Each structure stands twice: as structure tokens, then as C-alpha cells.
Coordinates of C-alpha atoms in Angstrom, one line a residue:
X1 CA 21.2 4.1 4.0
X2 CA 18.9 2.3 2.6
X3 CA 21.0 1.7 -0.6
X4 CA 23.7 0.1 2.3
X5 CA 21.5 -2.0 4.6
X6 CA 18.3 -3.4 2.1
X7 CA 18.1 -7.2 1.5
X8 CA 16.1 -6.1 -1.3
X9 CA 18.0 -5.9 -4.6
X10 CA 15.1 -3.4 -5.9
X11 CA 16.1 -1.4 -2.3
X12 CA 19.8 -1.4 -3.3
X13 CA 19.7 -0.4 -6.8
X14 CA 17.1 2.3 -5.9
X15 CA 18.3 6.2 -7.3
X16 CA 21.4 4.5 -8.7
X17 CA 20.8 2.1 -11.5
X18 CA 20.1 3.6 -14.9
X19 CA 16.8 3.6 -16.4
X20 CA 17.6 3.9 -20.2
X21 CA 21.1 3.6 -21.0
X22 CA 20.5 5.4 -24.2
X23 CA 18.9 8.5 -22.8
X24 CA 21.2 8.8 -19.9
X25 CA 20.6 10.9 -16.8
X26 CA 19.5 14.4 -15.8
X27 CA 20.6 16.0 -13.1
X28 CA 18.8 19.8 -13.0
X29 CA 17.6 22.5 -11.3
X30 CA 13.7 22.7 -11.2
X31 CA 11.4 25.7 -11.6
X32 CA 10.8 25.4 -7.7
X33 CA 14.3 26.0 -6.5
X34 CA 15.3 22.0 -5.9
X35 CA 17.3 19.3 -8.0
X36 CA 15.6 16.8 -9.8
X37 CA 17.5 13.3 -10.7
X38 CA 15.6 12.0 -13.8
X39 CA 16.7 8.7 -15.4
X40 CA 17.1 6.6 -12.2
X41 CA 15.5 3.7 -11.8
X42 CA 13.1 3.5 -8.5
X43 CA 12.0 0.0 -6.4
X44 CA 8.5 1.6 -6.0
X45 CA 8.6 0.2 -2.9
X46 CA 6.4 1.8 -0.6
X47 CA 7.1 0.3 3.1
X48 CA 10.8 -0.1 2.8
X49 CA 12.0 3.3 0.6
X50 CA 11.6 6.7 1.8
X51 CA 11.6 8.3 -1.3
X52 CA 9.2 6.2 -3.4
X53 CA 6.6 5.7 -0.6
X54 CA 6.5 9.6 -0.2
X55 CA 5.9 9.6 -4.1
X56 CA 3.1 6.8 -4.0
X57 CA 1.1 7.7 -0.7
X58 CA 1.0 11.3 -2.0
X59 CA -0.1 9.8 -5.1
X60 CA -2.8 7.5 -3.1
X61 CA -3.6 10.6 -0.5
X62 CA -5.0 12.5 -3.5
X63 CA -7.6 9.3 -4.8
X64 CA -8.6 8.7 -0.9
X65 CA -9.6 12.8 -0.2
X66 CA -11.1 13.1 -3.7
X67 CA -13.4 9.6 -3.0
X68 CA -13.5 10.9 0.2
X69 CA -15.0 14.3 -0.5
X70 CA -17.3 13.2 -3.5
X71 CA -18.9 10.8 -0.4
X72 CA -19.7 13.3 1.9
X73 CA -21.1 15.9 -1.4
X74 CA -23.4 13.0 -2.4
X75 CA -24.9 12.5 1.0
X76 CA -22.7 9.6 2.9
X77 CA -21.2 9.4 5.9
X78 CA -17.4 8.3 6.8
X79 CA -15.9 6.4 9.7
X80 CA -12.6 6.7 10.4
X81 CA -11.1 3.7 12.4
X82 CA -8.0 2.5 13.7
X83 CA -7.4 -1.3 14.7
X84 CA -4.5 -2.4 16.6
X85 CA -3.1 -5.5 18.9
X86 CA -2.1 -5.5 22.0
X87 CA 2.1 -5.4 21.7
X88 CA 5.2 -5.6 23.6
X89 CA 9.0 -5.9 23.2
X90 CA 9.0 -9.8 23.0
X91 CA 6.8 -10.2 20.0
X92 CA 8.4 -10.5 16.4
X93 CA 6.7 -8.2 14.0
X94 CA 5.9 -11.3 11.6
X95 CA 3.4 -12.7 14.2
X96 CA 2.1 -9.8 14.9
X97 CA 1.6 -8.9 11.5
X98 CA 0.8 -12.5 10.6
X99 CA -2.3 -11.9 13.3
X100 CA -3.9 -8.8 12.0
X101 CA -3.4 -9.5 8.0
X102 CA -3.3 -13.5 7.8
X103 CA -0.2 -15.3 5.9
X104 CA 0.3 -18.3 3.9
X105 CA -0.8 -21.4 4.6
X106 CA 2.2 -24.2 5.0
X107 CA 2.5 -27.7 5.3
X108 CA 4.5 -29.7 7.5
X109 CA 7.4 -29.0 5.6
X110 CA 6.9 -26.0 5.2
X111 CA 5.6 -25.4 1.4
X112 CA 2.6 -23.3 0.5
X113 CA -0.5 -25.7 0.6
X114 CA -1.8 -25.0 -3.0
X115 CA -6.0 -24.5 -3.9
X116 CA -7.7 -26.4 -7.1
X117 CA -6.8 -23.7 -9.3
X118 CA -2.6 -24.0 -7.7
X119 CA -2.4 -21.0 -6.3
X120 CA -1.3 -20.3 -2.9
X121 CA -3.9 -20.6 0.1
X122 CA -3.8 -18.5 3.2
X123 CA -4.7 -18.5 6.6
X124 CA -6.9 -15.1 7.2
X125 CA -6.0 -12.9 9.7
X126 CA -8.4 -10.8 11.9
X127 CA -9.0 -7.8 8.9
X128 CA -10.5 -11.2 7.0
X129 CA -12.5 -12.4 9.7
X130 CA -13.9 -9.3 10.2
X131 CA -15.2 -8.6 6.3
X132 CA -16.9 -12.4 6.1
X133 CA -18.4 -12.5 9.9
X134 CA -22.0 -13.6 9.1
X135 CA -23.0 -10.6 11.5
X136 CA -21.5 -8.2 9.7
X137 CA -22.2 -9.3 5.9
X138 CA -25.1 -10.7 6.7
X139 CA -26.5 -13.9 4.8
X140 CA -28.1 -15.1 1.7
X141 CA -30.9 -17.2 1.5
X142 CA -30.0 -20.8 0.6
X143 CA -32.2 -24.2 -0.3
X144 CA -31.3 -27.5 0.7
X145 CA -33.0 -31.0 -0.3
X146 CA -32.5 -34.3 0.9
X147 CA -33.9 -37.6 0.0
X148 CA -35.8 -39.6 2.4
X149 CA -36.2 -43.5 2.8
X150 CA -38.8 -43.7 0.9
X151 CA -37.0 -42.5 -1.9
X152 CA -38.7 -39.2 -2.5
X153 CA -37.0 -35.7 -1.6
X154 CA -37.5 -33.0 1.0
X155 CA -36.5 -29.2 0.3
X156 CA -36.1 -26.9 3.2
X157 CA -35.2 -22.7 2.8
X158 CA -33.6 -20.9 5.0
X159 CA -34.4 -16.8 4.7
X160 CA -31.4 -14.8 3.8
X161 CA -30.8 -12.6 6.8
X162 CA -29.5 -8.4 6.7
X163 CA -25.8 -8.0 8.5
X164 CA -24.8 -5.0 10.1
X165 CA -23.6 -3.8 6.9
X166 CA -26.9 -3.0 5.7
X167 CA -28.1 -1.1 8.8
X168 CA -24.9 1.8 8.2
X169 CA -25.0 1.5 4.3
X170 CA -21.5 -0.2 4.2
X171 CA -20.0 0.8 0.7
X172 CA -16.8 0.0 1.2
X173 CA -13.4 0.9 2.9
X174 CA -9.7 2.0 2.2
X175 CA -7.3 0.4 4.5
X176 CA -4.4 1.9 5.3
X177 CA -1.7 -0.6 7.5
X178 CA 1.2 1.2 9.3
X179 CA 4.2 -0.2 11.3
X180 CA 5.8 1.9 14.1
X181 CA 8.5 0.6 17.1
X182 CA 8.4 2.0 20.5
X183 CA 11.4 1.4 23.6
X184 CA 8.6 0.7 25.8
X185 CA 6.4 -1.7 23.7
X186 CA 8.3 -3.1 20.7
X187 CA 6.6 -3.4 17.2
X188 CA 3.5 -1.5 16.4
X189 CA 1.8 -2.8 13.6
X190 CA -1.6 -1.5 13.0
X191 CA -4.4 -0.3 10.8
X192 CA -6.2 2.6 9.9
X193 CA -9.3 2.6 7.9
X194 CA -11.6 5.0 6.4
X195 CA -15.4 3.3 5.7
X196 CA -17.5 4.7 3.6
X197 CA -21.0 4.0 5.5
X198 CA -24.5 5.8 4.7
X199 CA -25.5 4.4 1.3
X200 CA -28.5 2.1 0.1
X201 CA -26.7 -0.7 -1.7
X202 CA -28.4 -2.4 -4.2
X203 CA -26.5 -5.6 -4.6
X204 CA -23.1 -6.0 -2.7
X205 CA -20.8 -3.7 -1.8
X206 CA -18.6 -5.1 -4.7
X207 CA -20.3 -5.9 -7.3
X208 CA -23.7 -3.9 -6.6
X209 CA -24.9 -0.2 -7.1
X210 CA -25.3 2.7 -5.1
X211 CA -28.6 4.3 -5.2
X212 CA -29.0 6.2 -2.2
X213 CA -27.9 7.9 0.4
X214 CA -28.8 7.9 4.4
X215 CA -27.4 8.9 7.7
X216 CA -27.5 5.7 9.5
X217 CA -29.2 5.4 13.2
X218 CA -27.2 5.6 16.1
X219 CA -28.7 2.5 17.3
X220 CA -27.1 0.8 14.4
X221 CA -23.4 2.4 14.7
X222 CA -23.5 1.6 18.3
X223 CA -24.3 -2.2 17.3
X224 CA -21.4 -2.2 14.8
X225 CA -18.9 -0.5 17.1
X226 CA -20.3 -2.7 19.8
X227 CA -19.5 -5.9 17.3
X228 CA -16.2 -4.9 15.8
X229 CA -14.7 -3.8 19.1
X230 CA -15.7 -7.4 20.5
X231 CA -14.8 -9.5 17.0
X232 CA -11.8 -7.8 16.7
X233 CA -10.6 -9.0 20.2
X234 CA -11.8 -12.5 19.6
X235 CA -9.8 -12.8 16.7
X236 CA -6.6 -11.6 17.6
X237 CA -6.9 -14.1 20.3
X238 CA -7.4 -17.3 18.2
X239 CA -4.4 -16.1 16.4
X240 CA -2.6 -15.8 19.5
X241 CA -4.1 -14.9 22.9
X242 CA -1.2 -12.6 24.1
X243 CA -2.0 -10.3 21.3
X244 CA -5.6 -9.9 22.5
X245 CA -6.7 -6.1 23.3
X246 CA -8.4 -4.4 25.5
X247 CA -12.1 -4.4 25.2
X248 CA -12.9 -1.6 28.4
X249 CA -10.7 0.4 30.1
X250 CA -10.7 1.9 34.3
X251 CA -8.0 4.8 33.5
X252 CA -9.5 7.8 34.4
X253 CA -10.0 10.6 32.0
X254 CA -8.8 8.0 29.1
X255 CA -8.9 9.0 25.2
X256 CA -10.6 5.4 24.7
X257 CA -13.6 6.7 27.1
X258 CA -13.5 3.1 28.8
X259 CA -14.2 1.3 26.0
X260 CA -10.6 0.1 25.7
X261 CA -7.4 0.4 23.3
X262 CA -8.3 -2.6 20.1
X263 CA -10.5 -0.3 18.4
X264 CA -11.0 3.8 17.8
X265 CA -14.0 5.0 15.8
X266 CA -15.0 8.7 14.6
X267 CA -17.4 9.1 12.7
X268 CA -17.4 11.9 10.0
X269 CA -20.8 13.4 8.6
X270 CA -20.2 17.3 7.6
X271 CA -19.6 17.8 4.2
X272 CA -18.2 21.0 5.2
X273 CA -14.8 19.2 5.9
X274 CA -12.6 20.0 3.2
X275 CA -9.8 20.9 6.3
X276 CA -11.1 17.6 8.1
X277 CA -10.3 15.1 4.8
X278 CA -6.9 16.5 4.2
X279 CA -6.1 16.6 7.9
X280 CA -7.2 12.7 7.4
X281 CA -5.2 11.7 4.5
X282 CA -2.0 13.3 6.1
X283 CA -2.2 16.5 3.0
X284 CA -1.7 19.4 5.3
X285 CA 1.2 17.7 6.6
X286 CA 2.0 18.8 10.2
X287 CA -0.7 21.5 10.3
X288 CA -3.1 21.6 12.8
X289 CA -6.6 21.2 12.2
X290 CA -8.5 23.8 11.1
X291 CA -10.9 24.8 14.0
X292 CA -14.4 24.0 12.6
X293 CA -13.0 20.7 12.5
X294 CA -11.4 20.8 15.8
X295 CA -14.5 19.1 18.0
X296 CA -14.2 16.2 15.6
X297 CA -10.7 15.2 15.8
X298 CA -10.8 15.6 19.8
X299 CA -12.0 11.8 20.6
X300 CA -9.2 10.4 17.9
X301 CA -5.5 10.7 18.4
X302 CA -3.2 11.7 15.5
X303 CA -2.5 8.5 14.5
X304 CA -6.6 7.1 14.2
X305 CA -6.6 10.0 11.8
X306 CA -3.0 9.0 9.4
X307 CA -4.8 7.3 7.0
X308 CA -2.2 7.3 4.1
X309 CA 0.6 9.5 5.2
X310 CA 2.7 6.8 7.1
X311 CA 5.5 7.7 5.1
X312 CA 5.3 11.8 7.3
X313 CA 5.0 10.7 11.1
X314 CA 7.5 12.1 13.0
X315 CA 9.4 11.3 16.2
X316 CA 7.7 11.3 19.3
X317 CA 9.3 10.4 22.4
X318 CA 10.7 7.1 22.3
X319 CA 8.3 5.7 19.4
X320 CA 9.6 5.5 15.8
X321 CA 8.9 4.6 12.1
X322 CA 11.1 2.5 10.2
X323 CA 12.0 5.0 8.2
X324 CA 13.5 6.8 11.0
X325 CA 16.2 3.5 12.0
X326 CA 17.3 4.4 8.9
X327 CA 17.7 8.3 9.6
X328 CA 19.1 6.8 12.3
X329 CA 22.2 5.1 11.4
X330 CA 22.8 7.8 9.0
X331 CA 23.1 10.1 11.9
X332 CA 25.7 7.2 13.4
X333 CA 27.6 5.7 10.5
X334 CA 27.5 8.5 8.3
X335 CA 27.2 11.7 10.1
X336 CA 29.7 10.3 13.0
X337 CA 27.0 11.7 15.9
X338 CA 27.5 10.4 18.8
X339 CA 24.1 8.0 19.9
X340 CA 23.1 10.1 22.2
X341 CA 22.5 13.3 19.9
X342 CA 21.0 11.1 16.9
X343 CA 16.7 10.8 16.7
X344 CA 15.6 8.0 17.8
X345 CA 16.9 4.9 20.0
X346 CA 19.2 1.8 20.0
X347 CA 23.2 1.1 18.6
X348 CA 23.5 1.0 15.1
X349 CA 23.4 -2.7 15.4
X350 CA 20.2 -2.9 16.9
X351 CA 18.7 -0.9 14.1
X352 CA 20.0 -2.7 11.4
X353 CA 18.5 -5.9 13.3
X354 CA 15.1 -4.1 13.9
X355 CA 15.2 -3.0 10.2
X356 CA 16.0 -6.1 8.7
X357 CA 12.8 -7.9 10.6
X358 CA 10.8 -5.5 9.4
X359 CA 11.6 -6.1 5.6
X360 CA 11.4 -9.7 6.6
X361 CA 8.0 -9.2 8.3
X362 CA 6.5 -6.6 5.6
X363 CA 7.9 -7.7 2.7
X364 CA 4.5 -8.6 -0.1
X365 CA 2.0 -7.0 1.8
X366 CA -0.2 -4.6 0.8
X367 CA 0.1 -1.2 2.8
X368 CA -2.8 0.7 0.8
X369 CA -5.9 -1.2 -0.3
X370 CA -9.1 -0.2 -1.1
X371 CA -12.6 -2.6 -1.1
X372 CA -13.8 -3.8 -4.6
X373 CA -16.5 -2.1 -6.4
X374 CA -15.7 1.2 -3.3
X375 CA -13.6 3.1 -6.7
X376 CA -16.7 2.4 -9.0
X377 CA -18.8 3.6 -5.7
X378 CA -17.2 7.5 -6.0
X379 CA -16.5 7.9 -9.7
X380 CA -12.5 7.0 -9.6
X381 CA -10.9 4.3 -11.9
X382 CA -7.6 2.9 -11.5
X383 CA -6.3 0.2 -9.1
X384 CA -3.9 -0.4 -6.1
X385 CA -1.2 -2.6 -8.3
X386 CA 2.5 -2.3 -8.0
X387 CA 2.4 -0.8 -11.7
X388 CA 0.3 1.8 -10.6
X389 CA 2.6 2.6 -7.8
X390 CA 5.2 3.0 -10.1
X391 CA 3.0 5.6 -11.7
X392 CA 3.0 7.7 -8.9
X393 CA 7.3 7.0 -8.3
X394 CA 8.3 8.6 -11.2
X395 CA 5.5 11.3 -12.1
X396 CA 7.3 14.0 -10.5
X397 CA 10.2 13.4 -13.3
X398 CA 8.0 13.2 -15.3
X399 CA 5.9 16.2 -14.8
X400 CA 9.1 18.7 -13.1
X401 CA 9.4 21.8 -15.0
X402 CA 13.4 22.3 -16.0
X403 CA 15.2 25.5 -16.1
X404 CA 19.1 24.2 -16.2
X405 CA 21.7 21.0 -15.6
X406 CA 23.7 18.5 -17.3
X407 CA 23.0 15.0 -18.7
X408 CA 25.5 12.0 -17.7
X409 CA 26.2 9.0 -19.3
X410 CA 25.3 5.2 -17.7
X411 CA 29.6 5.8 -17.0
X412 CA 29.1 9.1 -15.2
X413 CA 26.6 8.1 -13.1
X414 CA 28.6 5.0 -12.3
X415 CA 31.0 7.3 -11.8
X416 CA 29.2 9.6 -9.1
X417 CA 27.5 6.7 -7.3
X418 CA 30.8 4.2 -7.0
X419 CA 32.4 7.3 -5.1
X420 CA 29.4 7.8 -3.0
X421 CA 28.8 11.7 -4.0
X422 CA 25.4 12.0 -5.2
X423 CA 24.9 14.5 -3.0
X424 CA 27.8 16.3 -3.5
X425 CA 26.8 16.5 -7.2
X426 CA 23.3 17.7 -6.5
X427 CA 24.9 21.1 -4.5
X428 CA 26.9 21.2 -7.3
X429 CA 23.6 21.7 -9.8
X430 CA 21.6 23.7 -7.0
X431 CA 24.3 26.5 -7.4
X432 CA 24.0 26.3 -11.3
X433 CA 27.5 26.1 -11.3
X434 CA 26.8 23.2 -14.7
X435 CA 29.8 24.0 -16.1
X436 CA 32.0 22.9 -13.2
X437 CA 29.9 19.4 -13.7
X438 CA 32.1 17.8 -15.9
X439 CA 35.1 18.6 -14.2
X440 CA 33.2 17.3 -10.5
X441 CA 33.3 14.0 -12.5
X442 CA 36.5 14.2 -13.9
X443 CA 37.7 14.4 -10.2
X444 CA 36.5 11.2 -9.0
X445 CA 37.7 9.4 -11.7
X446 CA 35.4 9.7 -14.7
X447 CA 35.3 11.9 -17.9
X448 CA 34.6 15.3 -18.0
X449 CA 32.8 14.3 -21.9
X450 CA 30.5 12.1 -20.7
X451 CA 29.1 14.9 -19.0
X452 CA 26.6 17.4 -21.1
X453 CA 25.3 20.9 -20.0
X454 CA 22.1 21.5 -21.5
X455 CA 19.7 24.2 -21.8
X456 CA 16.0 23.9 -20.6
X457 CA 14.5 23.1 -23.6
X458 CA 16.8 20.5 -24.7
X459 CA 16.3 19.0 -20.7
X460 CA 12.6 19.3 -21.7
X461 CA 12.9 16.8 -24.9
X462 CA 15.2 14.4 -23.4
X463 CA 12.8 14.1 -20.6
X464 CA 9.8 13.8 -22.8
X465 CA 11.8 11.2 -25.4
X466 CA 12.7 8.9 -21.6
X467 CA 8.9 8.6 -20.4
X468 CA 7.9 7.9 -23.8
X469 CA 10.5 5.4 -24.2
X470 CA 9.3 4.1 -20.5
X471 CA 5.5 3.9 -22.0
X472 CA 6.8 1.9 -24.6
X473 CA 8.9 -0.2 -22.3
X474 CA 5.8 -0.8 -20.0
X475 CA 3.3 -2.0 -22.5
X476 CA 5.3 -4.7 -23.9
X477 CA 5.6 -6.1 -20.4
X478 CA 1.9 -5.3 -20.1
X479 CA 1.0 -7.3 -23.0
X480 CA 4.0 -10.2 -22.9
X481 CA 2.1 -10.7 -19.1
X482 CA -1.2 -11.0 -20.9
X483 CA -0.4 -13.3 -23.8
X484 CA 1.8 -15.6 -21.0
X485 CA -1.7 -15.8 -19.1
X486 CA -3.6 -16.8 -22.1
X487 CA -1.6 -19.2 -23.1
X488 CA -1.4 -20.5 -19.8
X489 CA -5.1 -20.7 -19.7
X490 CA -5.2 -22.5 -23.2
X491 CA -3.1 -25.0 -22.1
X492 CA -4.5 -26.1 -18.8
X493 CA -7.9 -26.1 -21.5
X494 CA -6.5 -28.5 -23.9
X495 CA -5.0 -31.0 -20.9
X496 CA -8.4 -30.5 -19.5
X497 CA -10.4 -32.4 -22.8
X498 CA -10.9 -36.2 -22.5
X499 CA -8.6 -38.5 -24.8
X500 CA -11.4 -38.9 -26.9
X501 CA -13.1 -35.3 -27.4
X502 CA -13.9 -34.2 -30.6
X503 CA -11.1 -32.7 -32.9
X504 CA -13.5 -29.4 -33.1
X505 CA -13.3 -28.8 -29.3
X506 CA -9.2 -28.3 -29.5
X507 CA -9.7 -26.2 -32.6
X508 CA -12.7 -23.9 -30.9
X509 CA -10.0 -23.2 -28.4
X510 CA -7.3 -22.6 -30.5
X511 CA -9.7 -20.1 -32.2
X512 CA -10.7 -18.3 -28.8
X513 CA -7.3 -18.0 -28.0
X514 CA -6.2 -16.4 -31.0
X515 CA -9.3 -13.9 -30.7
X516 CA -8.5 -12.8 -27.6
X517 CA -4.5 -12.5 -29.0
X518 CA -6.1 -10.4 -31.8
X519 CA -7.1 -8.2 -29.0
X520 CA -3.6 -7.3 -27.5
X521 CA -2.2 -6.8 -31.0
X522 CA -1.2 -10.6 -31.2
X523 CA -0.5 -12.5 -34.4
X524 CA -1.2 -15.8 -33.8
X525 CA 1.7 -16.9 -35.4
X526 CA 2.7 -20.8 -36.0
X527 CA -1.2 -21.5 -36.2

């Protein structure tokens, strides 16, 4: 469906586009009972495609329980948060979303408004208000002189001055934004965090050290909740006061314990929570909590606790994830069930409307992020690019153990995705029936010779000779990115001299460049 209904060309092409025309595409049996597809190019794109954002957030589930995990060993504590707006059907997810996470900043005309440096400037949203509140980050202390009538100068200091962040050890967070649509209320767009709190910082959270660990005061996590709860309010409603939440609450015998519905906290300080972490990062998918953990997860809803696994909420009533319009209008277009008997709610129409404003609304934002410097905090390299994401998309080709299948050409697969039978082709390899593959082909219009059974060790050096192929593939993007850049940055260097600098001060450039050429495997050729 999501090949049919994408405005995305990376969405449509998704599981049907050849990777490596050479190597072809392997369609097998794993060791664990299910088909593999290796050879397919994937969008990596983790809010709009089922498949690849299960791929990536079980990939970025794994970095935030391990961080997590090494925290609580060493001593810290965690807070587990979720930050929302107030919503209903009349709001377009693009505000919405444009109100928690900030977008760019346009003129009158409606261009980007570009910085110094010419890159794009953006109005924050409330997440960006609430990492450079004064309160919270407290402030440094700063000098100031001026010069008086007399022609002499004054100097006056002002002391730097602790934020909140120093008084619960702030190290750092992983936020984790999530989109869901409800018949009642409309779009849901929301965030859930998990802060690592607890530690003596020596410098800032990204760019300092930790060298310590503490259990912060109560006194000092009641002022933060306290402040966020009220910030958080305040900014949503300079962004838009209808979006405003709740800051206390009169239901009786509510989960928010009157303190109203922007803002849930938990705070996390056994490190005898192996069952709590993974029941956090969505790894024990649809298991309950384990019961030593149970007491802790009671003042948090299910969805406070989701911090990467958006990709694994299921239906509940009359509230939905994207992913599940999709399901949706398989169930409709595809399956022929009648409304009424497919999950979920609204005409096909509507979803492919609701759908189609969320790739709108989403599309360039980040849905996993983590806080510089928190990685260096608990041991873990890596980043949250796109490249890394792709990582994570096509590791389980990579890595699937092969017992048995064929291997099509760029024209077979063609083939098998122009008639629409990719699934058809898959029962065909689940039942080891490989032999009959070439003839499945054959009957939709292809050749049965451009379809090759192959054993499991010859499926085993095809897939090793594709991913090495990919590497190769991926570097020379890496380092054609890199030497674009540099010579971008020479460039703007040389228009930057006056007309009548030095001839040396062009040529020391010319030589940094080429030095730091030298150190992608560059020849500075035409020197």
C-alpha cells in the first residue's frame, strides 16, 4: 500500500527497485522458517515505511536499552517523560507538529530566511525552548564594559548562575517523537523521552565529562517537574494558544494525579530493571511487565513508556498509527472487506487524505534523536544519520542465515513486481518448491532462465559479494560528500581574501585543502 499511495519516490520504489543490477536478487528460505528478499533497494524511511522503521527502531531500541542499562550499573538515575499538546479534529498535523518541534523560518514570500553562514534558520518549537530556558541550563558568568563621559571605561560581572540541570545531574536525553490519529481527537503528535539525570557533569552536558554519579533530591525533581510541566504549557501557547495543555486536572481518580495531561514523568532508579528497560524501549513487544517492575509502570500509561517502538502500537479503540491507514486500505482496496470488518476507521478516501498530511506534515524530521556528548556519556559511538539508518534497513539481509531459493534477474524481478505477485512468489519459496520458480515467472510473462535455483552456499557468496559491493558503493558517496564540502569550504576561503592579500595566503589554502584531500584518499589533481 505503501508502494500505491506514497508521494515519496523513495516510498514507491521501496522492496521493488533493484539494488545491484549485476548481482540480482535472492529470494530464500531462512534458517528461521521465513523468506528473505535480499537485493531490493529500501527508502530507510522510518515514519512513513513499515518495513524499514521496524528495521531501524529495533536497531535504535538496542543503543537506547544498552545506554540505558550501562546508566543505571554506573549509578544514574532515568526519567522517563512524555510531552504532548492539547489536540482535536480541526487541527492539521503540520501545526501541531510545527508547535512541539519548531519549522523553518519564511519570509513574506515564502522562502527560507537564510543565516550568515546560508543555511536555513528556524523558528524553535517548544522541545527548543525547553533545552535553552535560562532556568533550566542555567547561565554563565559574563563581563560587560562601557565607556563613560569622561572617556574612561567601567566593567561590571555578572555571576554565572546553576540551572535546574545541575541540581538532577542532567546528562542528557533520547527523544523519541510519535504520531497517532484518534476519531475523537484528530492528530496526536507527541514525544517521549528518556533523560538520563543523576550525574556530576564536569563541563556541559555536550561537550563536558561525567565524573560522578548521585541520586538527585526530591526537592530538586519536584522543581524541574514543577518547571517543565509549567514551560511546556507556556510554550505551546505562544505557538498557538489552542494547543495549550492542561496544567492540573479535577477528574477524580485520574492517571495524571491532578497535575494535568502536557506532561508525564517516572522516574527510574533500580538497576535491577533489566525487564523495566526493555518494557521501555518496546523489546518485549506486547509482553506485560515483569512484576518487580510492575509498581513502577503503574503511574505511566503504555504510551509514556514507547520510547522507540512506535513502529509496534497496536489498535486500540478508535485511535490509530499511521501505519495502520495503510493496513487499512489494504483491508479495503485490496482484501475487498467491507469497512465495517477492516481495523481502524474512515473510507478509504479519508485515509488516503489523513495519510498524505501526515507525509506532508513529517516528512525531514527527526523521529529518533539523542542529545550531544549523551553517546560519549555511556560508552556508545555511532550517530542518528540517515546513513546509519540505512545500516540498520538492510542488516537483516545482510546477516540472514540461507538454507535454499533462487536468484532473479533486474527482468524477473520486473517481472514479479509489474504483475503485483510478490507475495505470491514468496509462498512459492516458503514451500521450497524452487524448482517451480522459474516457471511462476514464466507464467506472468517473463523467462523461466532468468530465474536461478541455488544452493545455500552459493546464496551465502552472492550475498556476501552484494554487501561488499554496497560498502564499496557507500564510501565513494561518503568520500565524494566530503571532498564536495572541502572544496566548498576552500572556495568561500579564497572569495573571502581581500583583492590585494598576499599571493602566499591563496597558496597556504590551496595547500590545507589538498592535506586534508590527502586524508580521504584524494589526489589533488590539476594542482
Amino acid at each position: 500500500m505503501l508502494n500505491r499511495v506514497s508521494d515519496h519516490d523513495a516510498c514507491k520504489g521501496c522492496g521493488r527497485r533493484v539494488l545491484d543490477p549485476e548481482t540480482g536478487v535472492i529470494y530464500a528460505r531462512s534458517s528461521r522458517g521465513y523468506v528473505v528478499t535480499i537485493g531490493l533497494v529500501r527508502c530507510g524511511k522510518i515514519w512513513f515505511c513499515p518495513e524499514c522503521s521496524a528495521s531501524i527502531r529495533r536497531g535504535r531500541t538496542e543503543e537506547i536499552k544498552t545506554a540505558a542499562l550501562r546508566w543505571l550499573a554506573a549509578g544514574g538515575t532515568l526519567a522517563v517523560a512524555v510531552l504532548t499538546a492539547r489536540h482535536n479534529v480541526t487541527h492539521e498535523l503540520a501545526r501541531i507538529s510545527a508547535a512541539l518541534w519548531g519549522e523553518p523560518m519564511l519570509d513574506d514570500d515564502g522562502d527560507p530566511v537564510l543565516d550568515r553562514g546560508g543555511k536555513p534558520r528556524r523558528n524553535p518549537g517548544a522541545y527548543q525552548r525547553m533545552l535553552t530556558d535560562p532556568t533550566w541550563y542555567g547561565r554563565n558568568e559574563s563581563v560587560s564594559f562601557w565607556q563613560r563621559k569622561d572617556g574612561s571605561f567601567g566593567m561590571s560581572v555578572r555571576e554565572g548562575e546553576e540551572g535546574i540541570r545541575h541540581r538532577i545531574g542532567y546528562a542528557g536525553m533520547v527523544r523519541a517523537s510519535e504520531v497517532t490519529r484518534s476519531l475523537e481527537n484528530g492528530w496526536h503528535p507527541h514525544m517521549n523521552l528518556l533523560i538520563f539525570i543523576g550525574g556530576t557533569v564536569d563541563g556541559t552536558p555536550a561537550n563536558g565529562t561525567v565524573t560522578g554519579y548521585f541520586a538527585p533530591p526530591k526537592s530538586a525533581l519536584d522543581e524541574w517537574e514543577g518547571w517543565l510541566r509549567e514551560m511546556w504549557a507556556d510554550a505551546l501557547t505562544k505557538a498557538d494558544p489552542k494547543f495549550r495543555p492542561s496544567t492540573e486536572c479535577a477528574t477524580s481518580d485520574c492517571k495524571c494525579e491532578g497535575k494535568g495531561h502536557g506532561l508525564k514523568l517516572q522516574i527510574v532508579t533500580s538497576a535491577d530493571d533489566e525487564a523495566l528497560i526493555k518494557y521501555l524501549t518496546k523489546t518485549q513487544d506486547g509482553n506485560a511487565p515483569a512484576d518487580s517492575v510492575a509498581a513502577d509502570l503503574e503511574a505511566a500509561t503504555g504510551v509514556a513508556m514507547e520510547t522507540a517502538r512506535a513502529d509496534s502500537k497496536s489498535y486500540k479503540g478508535h485511535s490509530v498509527t499511521p501505519f495502520q491507514l495503510l493496513y487499512r486500505l489494504y483491508d479495503i482496496e485490496v482484501q475487498g472487506l467491507p469497512p465495517k470488518r477492516a481495523e481502524g476507521y474512515g473510507t478509504a478516501a479519508q485515509c488516503r487524505i489523513w495519510w498524505a498530511e501526515y507525509e506532508t506534515a513529517m516528512a525531514g524530521r527527526r523521529a529518533i534523536e539523542w542529545t550531544r556528548g549523551l553517546r560519549g556519556h555511556v560508552g556508545l559511538t555511532g550517530d542518528d544519520s540517515e546513513e546509519t539508518d540505512q545500516k540498520y534497513v538492510y542488516e537483516p539481509d545482510q546477516n540472514a542465515t540461507l538454507t535454499g531459493g533462487v536468484i532473479l534477474t533486474p527482468n524477473a524481478v520486473a517481472t514479479v513486481v509489474n504483475a503485483d505477485v510478490e507475495l505470491d512468489l514468496q509462498d512459492v519459496i516458503k514451500a521450497e518448491l524452487y524448482d517451480a520458480a522459474g516457471d511462476f515467472v514464466s507464467h506472468h510473462g517473463g523467462r523461466a532462465s532468468h530465474v536461478r535455483v541455488a544452493t545455500a552456499e552459493e546464496l551465502a557468496a552472492v550475498q556476501e559479494n552484494l554487501f561488499a559491493r554496497l560498502a564499496t558503493k557507500q564510501t565513494a558517496k561518503r568520500v565524494e560528500r566530503l571532498v564536495l564540502k572541502l572544496r566548498a569550504e576552500r572556495d568561500d576561503a579564497l572569495q573571502a581574501l581581500p583583492a590585494d592579500a598576499p599571493a602566499k595566503a591563496a597558496a597556504d589554502l590551496q595547500q590545507r585543502f589538498f592535506k586534508k584531500l590527502a586524508a580521504v584518499g584524494e589526489t589533488p589533481a590539476g594542482k
